[in-house]
Short mmCIF file of C-alpha atoms in Angstrom, two decimals:
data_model
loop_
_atom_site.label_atom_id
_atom_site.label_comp_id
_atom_site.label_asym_id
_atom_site.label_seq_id
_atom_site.Cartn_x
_atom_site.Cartn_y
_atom_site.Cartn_z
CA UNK A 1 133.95 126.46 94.84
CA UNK A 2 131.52 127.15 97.84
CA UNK A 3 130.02 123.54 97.06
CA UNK A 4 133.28 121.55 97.28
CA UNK A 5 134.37 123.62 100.30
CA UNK A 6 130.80 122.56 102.19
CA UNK A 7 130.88 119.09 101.39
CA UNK A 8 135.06 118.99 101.94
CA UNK A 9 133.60 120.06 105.70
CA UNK A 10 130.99 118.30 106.30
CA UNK A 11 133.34 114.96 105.03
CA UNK A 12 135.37 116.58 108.07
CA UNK A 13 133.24 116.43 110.34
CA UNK A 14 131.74 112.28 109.11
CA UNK A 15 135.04 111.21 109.64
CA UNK A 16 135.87 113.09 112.76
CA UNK A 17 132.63 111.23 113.91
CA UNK A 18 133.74 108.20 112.75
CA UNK A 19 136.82 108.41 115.00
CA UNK A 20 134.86 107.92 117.87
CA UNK A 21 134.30 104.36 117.41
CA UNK A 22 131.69 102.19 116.07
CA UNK A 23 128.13 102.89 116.60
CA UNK A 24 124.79 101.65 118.07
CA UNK A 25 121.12 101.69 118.59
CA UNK A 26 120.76 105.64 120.23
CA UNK A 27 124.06 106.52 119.39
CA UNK A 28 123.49 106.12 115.41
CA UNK A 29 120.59 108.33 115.97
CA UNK A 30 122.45 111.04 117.43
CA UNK A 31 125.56 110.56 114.82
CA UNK A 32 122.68 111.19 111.96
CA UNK A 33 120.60 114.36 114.36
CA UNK A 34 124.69 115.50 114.30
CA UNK A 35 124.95 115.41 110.57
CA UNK A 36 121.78 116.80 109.72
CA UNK A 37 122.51 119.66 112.00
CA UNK A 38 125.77 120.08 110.72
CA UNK A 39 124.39 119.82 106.92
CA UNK A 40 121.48 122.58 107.67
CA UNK A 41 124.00 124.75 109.29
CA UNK A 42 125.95 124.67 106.37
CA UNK A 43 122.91 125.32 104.50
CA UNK A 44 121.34 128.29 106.27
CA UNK A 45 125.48 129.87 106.27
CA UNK A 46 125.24 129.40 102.11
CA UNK A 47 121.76 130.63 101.69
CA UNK A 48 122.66 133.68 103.96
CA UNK A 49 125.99 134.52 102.47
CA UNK A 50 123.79 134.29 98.71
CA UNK A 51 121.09 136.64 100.18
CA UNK A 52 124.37 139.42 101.14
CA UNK A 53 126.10 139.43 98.05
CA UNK A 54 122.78 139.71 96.09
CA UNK A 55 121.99 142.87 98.05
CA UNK A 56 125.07 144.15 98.02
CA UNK A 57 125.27 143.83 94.17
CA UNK A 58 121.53 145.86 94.45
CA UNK A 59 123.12 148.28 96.32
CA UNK A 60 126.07 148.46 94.40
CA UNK A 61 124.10 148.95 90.94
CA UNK A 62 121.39 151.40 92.51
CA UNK A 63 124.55 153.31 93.58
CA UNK A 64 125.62 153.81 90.14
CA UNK A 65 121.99 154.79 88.95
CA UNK A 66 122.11 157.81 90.78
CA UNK A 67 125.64 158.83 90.68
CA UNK A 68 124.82 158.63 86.85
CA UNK A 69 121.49 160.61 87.51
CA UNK A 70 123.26 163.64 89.61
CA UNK A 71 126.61 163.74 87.90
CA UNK A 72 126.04 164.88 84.19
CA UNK A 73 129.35 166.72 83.41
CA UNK A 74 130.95 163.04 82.19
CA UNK A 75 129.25 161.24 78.67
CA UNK A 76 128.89 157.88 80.12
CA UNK A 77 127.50 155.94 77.16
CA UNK A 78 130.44 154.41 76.93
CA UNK A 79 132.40 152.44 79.53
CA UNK A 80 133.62 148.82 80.40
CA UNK A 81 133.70 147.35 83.68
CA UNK A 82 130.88 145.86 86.12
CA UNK A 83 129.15 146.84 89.44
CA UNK A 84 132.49 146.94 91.46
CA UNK A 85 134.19 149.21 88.84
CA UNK A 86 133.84 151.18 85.71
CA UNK A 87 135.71 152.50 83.32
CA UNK A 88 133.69 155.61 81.47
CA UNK A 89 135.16 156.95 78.29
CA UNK A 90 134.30 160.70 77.64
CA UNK A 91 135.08 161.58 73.54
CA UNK A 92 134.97 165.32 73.56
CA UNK A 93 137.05 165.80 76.72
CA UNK A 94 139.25 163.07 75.95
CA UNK A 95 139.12 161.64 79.41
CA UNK A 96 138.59 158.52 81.45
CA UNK A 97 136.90 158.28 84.94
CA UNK A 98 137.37 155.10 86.41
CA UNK A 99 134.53 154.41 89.23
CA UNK A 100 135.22 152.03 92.36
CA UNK A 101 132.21 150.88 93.82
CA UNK A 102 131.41 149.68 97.06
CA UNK A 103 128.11 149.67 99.36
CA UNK A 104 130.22 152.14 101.78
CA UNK A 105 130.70 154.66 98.79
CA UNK A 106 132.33 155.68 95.49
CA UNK A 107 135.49 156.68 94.84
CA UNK A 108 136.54 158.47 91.18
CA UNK A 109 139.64 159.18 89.32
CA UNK A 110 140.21 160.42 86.19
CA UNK A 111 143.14 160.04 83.42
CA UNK A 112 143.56 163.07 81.16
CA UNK A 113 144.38 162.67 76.99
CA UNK A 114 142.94 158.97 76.71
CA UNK A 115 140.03 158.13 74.37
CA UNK A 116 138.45 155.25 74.27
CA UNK A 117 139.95 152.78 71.32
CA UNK A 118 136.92 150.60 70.83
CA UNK A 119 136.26 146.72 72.83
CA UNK A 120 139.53 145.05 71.08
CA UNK A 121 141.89 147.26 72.61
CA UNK A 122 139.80 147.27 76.10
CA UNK A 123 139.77 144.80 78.47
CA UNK A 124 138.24 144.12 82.21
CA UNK A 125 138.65 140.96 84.49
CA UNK A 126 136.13 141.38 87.10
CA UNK A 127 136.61 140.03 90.72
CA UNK A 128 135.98 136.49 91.06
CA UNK A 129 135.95 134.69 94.77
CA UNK A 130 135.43 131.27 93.01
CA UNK A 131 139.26 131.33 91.35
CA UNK A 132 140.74 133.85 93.21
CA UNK A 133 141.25 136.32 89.93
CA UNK A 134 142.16 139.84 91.19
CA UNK A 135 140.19 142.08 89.29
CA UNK A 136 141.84 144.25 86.41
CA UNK A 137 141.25 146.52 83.49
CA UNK A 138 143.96 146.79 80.63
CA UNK A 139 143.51 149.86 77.75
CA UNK A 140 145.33 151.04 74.73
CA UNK A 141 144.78 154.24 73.00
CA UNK A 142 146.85 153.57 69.72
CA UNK A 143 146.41 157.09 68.69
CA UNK A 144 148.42 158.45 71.58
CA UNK A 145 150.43 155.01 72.21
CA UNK A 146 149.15 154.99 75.63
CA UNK A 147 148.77 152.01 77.59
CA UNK A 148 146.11 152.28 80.92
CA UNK A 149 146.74 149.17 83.11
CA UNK A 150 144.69 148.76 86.71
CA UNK A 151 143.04 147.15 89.68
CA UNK A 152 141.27 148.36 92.75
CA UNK A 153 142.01 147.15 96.54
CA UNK A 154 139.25 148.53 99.08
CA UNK A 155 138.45 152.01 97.59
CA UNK A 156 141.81 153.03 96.51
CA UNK A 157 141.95 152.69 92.63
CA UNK A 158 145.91 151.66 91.65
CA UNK A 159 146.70 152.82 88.21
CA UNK A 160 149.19 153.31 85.94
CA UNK A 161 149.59 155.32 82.67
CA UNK A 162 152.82 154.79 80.21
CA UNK A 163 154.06 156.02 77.33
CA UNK A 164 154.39 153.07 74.83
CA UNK A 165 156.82 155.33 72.66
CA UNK A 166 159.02 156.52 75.01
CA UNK A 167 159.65 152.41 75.73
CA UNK A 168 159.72 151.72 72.08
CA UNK A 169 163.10 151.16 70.44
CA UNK A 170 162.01 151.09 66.87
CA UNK A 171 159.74 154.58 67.58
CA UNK A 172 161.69 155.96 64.93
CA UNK A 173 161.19 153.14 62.40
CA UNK A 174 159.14 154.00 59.13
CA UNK A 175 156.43 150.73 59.60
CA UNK A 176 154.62 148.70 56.51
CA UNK A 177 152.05 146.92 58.27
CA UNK A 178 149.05 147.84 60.11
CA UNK A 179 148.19 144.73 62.42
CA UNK A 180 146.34 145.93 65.04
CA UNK A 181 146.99 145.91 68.27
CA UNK A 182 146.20 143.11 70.47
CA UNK A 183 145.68 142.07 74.22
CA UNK A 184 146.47 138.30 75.54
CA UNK A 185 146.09 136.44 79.06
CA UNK A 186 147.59 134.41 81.14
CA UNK A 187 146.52 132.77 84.23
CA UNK A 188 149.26 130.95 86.37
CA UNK A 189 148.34 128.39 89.40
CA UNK A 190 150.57 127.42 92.20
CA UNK A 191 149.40 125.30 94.41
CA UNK A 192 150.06 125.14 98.33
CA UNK A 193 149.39 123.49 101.11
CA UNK A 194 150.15 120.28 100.20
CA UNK A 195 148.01 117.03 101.45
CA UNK A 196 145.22 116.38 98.65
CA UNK A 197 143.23 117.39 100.71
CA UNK A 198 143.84 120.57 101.61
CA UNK A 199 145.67 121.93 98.73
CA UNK A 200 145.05 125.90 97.75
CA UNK A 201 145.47 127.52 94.38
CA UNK A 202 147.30 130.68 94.78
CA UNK A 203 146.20 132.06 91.16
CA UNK A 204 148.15 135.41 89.21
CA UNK A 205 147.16 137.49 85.85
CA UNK A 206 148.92 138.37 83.32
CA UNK A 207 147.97 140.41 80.27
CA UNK A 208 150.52 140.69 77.47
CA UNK A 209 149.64 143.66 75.07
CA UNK A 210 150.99 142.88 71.56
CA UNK A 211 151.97 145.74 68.82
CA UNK A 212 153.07 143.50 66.17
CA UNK A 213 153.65 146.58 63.51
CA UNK A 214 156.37 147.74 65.91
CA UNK A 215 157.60 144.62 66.70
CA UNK A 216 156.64 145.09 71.01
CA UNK A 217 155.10 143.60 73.77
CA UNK A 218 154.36 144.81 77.45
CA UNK A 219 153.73 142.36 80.33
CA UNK A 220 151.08 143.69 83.23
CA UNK A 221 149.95 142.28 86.47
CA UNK A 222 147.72 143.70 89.16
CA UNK A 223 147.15 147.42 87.63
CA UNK A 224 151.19 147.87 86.79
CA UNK A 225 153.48 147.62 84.04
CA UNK A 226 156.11 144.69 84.75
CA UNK A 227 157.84 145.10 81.44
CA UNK A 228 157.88 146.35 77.65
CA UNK A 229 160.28 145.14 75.27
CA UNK A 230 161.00 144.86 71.56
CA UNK A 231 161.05 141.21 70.40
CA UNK A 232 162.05 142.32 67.01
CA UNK A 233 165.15 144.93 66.05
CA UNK A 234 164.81 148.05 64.11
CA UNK A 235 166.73 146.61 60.72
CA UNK A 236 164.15 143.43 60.06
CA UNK A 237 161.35 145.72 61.35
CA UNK A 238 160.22 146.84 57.84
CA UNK A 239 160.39 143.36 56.11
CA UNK A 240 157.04 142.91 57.31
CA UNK A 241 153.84 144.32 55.45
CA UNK A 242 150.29 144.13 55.04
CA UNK A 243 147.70 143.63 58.13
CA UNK A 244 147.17 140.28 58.36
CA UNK A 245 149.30 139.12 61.83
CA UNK A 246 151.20 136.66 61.85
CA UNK A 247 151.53 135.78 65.56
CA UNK A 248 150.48 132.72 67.09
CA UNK A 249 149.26 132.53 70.79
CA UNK A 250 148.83 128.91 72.79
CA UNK A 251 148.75 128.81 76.86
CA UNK A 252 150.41 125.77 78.42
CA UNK A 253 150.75 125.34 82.16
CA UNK A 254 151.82 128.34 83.57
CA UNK A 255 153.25 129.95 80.19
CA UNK A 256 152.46 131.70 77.07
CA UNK A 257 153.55 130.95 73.78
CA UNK A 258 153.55 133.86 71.77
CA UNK A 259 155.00 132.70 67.87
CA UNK A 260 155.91 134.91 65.23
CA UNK A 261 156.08 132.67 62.26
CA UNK A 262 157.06 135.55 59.81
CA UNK A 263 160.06 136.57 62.00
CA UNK A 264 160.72 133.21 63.41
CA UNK A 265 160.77 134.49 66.27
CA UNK A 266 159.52 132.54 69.81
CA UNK A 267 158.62 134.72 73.04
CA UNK A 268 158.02 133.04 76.28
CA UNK A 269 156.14 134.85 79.12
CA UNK A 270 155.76 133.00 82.66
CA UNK A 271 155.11 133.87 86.05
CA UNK A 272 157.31 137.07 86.28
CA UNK A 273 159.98 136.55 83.46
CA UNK A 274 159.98 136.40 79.35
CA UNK A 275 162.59 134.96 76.86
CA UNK A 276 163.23 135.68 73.27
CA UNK A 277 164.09 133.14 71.22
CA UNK A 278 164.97 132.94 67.56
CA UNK A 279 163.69 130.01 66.14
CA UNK A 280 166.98 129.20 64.47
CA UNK A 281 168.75 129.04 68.21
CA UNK A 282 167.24 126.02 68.80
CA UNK A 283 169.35 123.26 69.15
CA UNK A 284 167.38 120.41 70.94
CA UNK A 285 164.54 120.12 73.03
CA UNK A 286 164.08 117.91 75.91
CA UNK A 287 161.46 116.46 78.31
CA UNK A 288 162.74 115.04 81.89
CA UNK A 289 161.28 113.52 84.70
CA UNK A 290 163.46 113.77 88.12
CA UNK A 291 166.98 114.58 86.03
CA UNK A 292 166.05 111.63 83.49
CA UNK A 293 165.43 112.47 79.79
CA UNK A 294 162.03 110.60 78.66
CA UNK A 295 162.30 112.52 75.44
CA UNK A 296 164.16 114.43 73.03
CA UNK A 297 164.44 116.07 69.29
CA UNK A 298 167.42 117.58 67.65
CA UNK A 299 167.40 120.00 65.41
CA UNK A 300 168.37 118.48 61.95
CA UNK A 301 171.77 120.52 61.38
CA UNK A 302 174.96 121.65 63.14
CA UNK A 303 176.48 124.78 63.11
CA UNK A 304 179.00 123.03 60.58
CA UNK A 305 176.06 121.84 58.59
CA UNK A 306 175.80 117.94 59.76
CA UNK A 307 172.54 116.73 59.54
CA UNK A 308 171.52 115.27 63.42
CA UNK A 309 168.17 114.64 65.26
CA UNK A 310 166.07 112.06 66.35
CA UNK A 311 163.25 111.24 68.81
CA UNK A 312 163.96 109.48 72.09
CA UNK A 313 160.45 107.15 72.83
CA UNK A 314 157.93 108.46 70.31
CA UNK A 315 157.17 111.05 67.67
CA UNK A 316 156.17 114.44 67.51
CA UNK A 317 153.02 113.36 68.29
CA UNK A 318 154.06 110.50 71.34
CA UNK A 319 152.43 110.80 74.58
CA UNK A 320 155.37 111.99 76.75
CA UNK A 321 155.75 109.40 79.73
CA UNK A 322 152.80 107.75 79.20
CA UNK A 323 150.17 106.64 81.90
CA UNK A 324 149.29 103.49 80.91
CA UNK A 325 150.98 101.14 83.57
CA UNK A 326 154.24 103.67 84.70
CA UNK A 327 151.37 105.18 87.23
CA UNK A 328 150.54 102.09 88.34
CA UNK A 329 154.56 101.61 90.02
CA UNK A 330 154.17 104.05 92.80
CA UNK A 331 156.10 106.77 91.24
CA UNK A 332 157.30 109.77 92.85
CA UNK A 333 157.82 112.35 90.76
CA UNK A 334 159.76 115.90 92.42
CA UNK A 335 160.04 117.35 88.78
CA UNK A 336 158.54 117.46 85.51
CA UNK A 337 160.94 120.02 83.00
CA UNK A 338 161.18 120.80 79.17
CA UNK A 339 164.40 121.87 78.20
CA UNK A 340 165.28 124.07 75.37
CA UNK A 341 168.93 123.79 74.59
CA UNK A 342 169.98 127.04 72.63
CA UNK A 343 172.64 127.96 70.02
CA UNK A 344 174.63 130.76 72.16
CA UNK A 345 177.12 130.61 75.06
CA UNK A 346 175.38 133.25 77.26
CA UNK A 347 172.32 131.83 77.54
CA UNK A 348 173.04 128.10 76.94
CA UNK A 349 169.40 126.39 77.64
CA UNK A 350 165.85 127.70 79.10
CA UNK A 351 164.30 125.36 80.92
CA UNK A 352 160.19 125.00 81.90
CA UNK A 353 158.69 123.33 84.69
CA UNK A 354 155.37 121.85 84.43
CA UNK A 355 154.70 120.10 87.73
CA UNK A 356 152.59 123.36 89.18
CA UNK A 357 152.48 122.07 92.64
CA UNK A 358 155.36 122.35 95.65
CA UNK A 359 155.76 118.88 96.74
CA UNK A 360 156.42 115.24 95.81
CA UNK A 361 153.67 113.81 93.83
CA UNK A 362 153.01 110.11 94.58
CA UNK A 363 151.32 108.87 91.89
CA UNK A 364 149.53 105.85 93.83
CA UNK A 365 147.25 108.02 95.77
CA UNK A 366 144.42 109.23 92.81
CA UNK A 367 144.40 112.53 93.31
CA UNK A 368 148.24 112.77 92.58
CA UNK A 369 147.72 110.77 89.82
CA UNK A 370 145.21 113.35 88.13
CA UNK A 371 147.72 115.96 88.94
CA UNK A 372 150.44 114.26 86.88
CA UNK A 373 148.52 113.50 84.01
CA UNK A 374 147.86 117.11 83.71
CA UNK A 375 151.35 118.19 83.79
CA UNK A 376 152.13 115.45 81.38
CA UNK A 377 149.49 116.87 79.21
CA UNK A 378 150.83 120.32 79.07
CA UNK A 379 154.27 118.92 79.23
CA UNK A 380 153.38 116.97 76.24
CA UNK A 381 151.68 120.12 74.12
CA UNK A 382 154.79 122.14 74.65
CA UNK A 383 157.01 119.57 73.56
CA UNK A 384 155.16 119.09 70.65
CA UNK A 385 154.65 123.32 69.85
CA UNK A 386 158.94 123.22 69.99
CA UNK A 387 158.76 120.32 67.99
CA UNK A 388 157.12 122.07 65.27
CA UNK A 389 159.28 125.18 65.60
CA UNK A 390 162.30 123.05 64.94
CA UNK A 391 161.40 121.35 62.09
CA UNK A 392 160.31 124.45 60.51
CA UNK A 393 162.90 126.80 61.46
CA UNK A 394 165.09 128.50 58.70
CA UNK A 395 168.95 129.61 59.11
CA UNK A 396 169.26 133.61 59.21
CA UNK A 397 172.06 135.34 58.36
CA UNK A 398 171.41 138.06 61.29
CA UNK A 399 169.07 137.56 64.44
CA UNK A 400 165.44 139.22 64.64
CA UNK A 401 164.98 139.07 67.83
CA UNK A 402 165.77 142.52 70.31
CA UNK A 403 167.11 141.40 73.72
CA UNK A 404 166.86 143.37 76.85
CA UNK A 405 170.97 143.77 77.02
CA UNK A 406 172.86 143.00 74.23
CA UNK A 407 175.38 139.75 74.53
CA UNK A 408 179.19 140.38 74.31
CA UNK A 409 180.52 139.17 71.59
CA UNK A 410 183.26 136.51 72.61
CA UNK A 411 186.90 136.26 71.01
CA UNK A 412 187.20 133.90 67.84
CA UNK A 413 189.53 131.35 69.84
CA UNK A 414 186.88 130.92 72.47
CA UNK A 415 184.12 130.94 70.22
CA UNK A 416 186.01 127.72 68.06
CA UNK A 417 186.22 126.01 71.38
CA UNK A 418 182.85 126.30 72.55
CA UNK A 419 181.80 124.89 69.27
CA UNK A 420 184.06 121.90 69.36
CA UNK A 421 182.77 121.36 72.84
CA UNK A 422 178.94 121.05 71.51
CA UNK A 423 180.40 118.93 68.44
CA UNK A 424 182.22 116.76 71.45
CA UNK A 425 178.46 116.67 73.11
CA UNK A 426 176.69 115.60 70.14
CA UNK A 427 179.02 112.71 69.57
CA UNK A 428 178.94 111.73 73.11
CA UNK A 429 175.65 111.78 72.68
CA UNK A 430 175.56 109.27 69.94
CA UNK A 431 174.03 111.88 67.40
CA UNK A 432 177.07 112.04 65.32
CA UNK A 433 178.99 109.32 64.23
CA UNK A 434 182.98 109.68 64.33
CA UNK A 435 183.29 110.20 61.11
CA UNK A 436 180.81 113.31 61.21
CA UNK A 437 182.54 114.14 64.45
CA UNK A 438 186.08 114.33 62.14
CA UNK A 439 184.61 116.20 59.31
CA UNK A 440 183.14 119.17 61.18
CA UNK A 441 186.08 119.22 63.10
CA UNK A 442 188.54 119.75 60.51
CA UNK A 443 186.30 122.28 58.84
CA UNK A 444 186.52 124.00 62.33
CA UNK A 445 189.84 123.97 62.65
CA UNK A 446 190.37 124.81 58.93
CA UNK A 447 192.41 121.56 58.32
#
């Protein structure tokens, strides 16, 4: 990151040059005495800011040294963390101190009835100037169902301790498995300030803590609990057994897949937000390109039991709007969206958007053009992750899935009428023929 951002200025400065006018004889000397100047300034400003943080880190760990030296009321042996913080786990007081270190001093704060759960269930993310990553520490003490989530700003330590139990709606539920806890992260990137040239990446952290034998997941960012919800309700609970999990985990873009194949079950995390989705709710999913549909696969039934689907341009497999010549026509592209359309009238589609940056992108210039090729490409793997859900999703009698709020349940004449309307769509569509169209009707309508 330093490198690019030296030779981004000292391109600056060439071309500011350059916008003087042509050069000769003396004055091509002096443009070169100007760049070398520039270039060993640059240098000398790189080598000096090295030289700091080296010392600093010195400082930092020679700090620690003898705070370990003069404080021996605290086991440290074992702890996570780096030179800028620790996290020290003490077994026979069944305490934690966390440690913020700076080269102006140390600050110390301790969490009572927490013991350390071993590395799987402990995890740090370090500062990092290169990628902007605020620094965080995420722990879980499954004996007490206690989830410690952090960060540090300055000296001040911000942290927060919760009660996974008192958030858990299936506490009371007698469990058959024993999957172990898990921890999962997810970087999002926005980027801003929007020439090529100048564009920033304005970079958040999420960790997602998964208890699979309870059927739960919490979302944190930046040292506080965002959320913690059951994806799974307390009567389907028990059907699962054994220790083997049964999640699956892929990041895409700026969201996390998080699969439960043995539920069917699909949960969605993204910058701020999460959605539940039963596998089995999925009617069709789409990909679009400014409001135009590039791609799409149906699910192969109706709720009356037609069999519809098909792929718009391509396969499972197909490159979603593929680069090979439609770059090459100047395009312009404001938005780049998957859309899952799902089986319910209260929440009738979710809808992801892939193109990570807050302008037009203009795929003539090159760097614009490497920009939509990688939303293409993670538009492309999440079409093809859905793709798989919906040709191996199953019809359940009764949801598995836990919302937040529970939908209201809408009167049997309005529920007949929403489904003729999505019948009416399909055939519009061109999915099902009018004889299709006729037959689920009438079953409908109980003709």
């Amino acid at each position: 990151m330093k490198i690019k951002f030296y030779l981004s200025s000292l391109a600056l400065v060439f071309f500011a040059l350059l916008g003087g006018g042509s050069f000769s004889g003396g004055d091509v000397v002096f443009f070169f005495t100007i760049i070398l100047v520039v270039a060993g300034v640059i240098l000398v400003v790189a080598i000096i800011s090295d030289i700091v943080l080296s010392n600093n880190q010195k400082k930092r760990l020679q700090m620690i040294k003898e705070d370990e030296k003069n404080s021996t009321d605290f086991d440290r042996s074992v702890f996570i963390g780096d030179d800028r913080c620790k996290l020290y786990f003490d077994a026979s007081k069944k305490q934690v101190m966390i440690m913020r270190v700076m080269t102006k001093g140390i600050k110390k704060v301790y969490i009572d009835d927490f013991e350390f759960p071993g590395q799987s269930l402990a995890s740090y993310t370090g500062q990092s100037l290169a990628s902007c990553t605020s620094p965080g520490f995420n722990v879980y003490d499954p004996t007490r169902r206690k989830l410690l989530t952090g960060t540090y700003n300055d000296l001040n330590i911000i942290h927060q301790v919760i009660s996974i139990t008192d958030k858990d709606k299936n506490k009371d539920v007698v469990v058959n498995s024993t999957i172990q806890p898990t921890f999962k992260t997810l970087r999002t990137t926005l980027k801003t300030n929007q020439t090529s040239a100048t564009a920033s990446d304005t970079n958040r952290l999420f960790t997602v803590f998964i208890d699979e034998s309870h059927g739960l997941m919490a979302i944190t960012e930046s040292g506080k609990v965002n959320d913690v919800f059951n994806y799974i309700n307390a009567n389907s609970l028990p059907r699962k057994k054994g220790e083997k999990s049964t999640i699956n985990t892929r990041e895409i873009g700026n969201y996390l897949f998080l699969m439960d194949d043995f539920f069917k079950v699909l949960v969605l995390v993204g910058p701020g937000y999460h959605e539940i989705i039963n596998y089995s709710d999925i009617i069709e999913v789409s990909y679009e390109e400014n409001g135009s549909q590039l791609y799409t696969k149906s699910a192969g039934r109706t709720i009356g039991g037609a069999i519809v689907g098909g792929v718009l341009m391509g396969g499972a497999g197909a490159v979603v709007g593929g680069l090979s010549g439609a770059s090459k026509q100047n395009k312009e592209i404001e938005n780049m969206d998957i859309k899952i359309l799902l089986r319910s009238t209260i929440r009738t589609s979710c809808v992801l958007h892939f193109k990570d940056v807050d302008r037009v992108l203009k795929t003539k210039e090159d760097a614009d053009r490497k920009l939509y090729e990688k939303y293409v490409k993670n538009a492309n793997q999440a079409k093809d992750v859905l793709s798989v859900i919906i040709d191996n999703a199953k019809q359940v009698s009764t949801p598995t899935a836990q919302p937040i709020a529970q939908p209201v349940v809408a009167p049997a004449s309005s529920s007949v009428a929403d489904e003729l309307a999505k019948l009416a769509k399909l055939k519009a569509d061109g999915i099902l023929t009018d004889e299709e169209f006729q037959a689920q009707k009438s079953k409908l309508l109980g003709l």
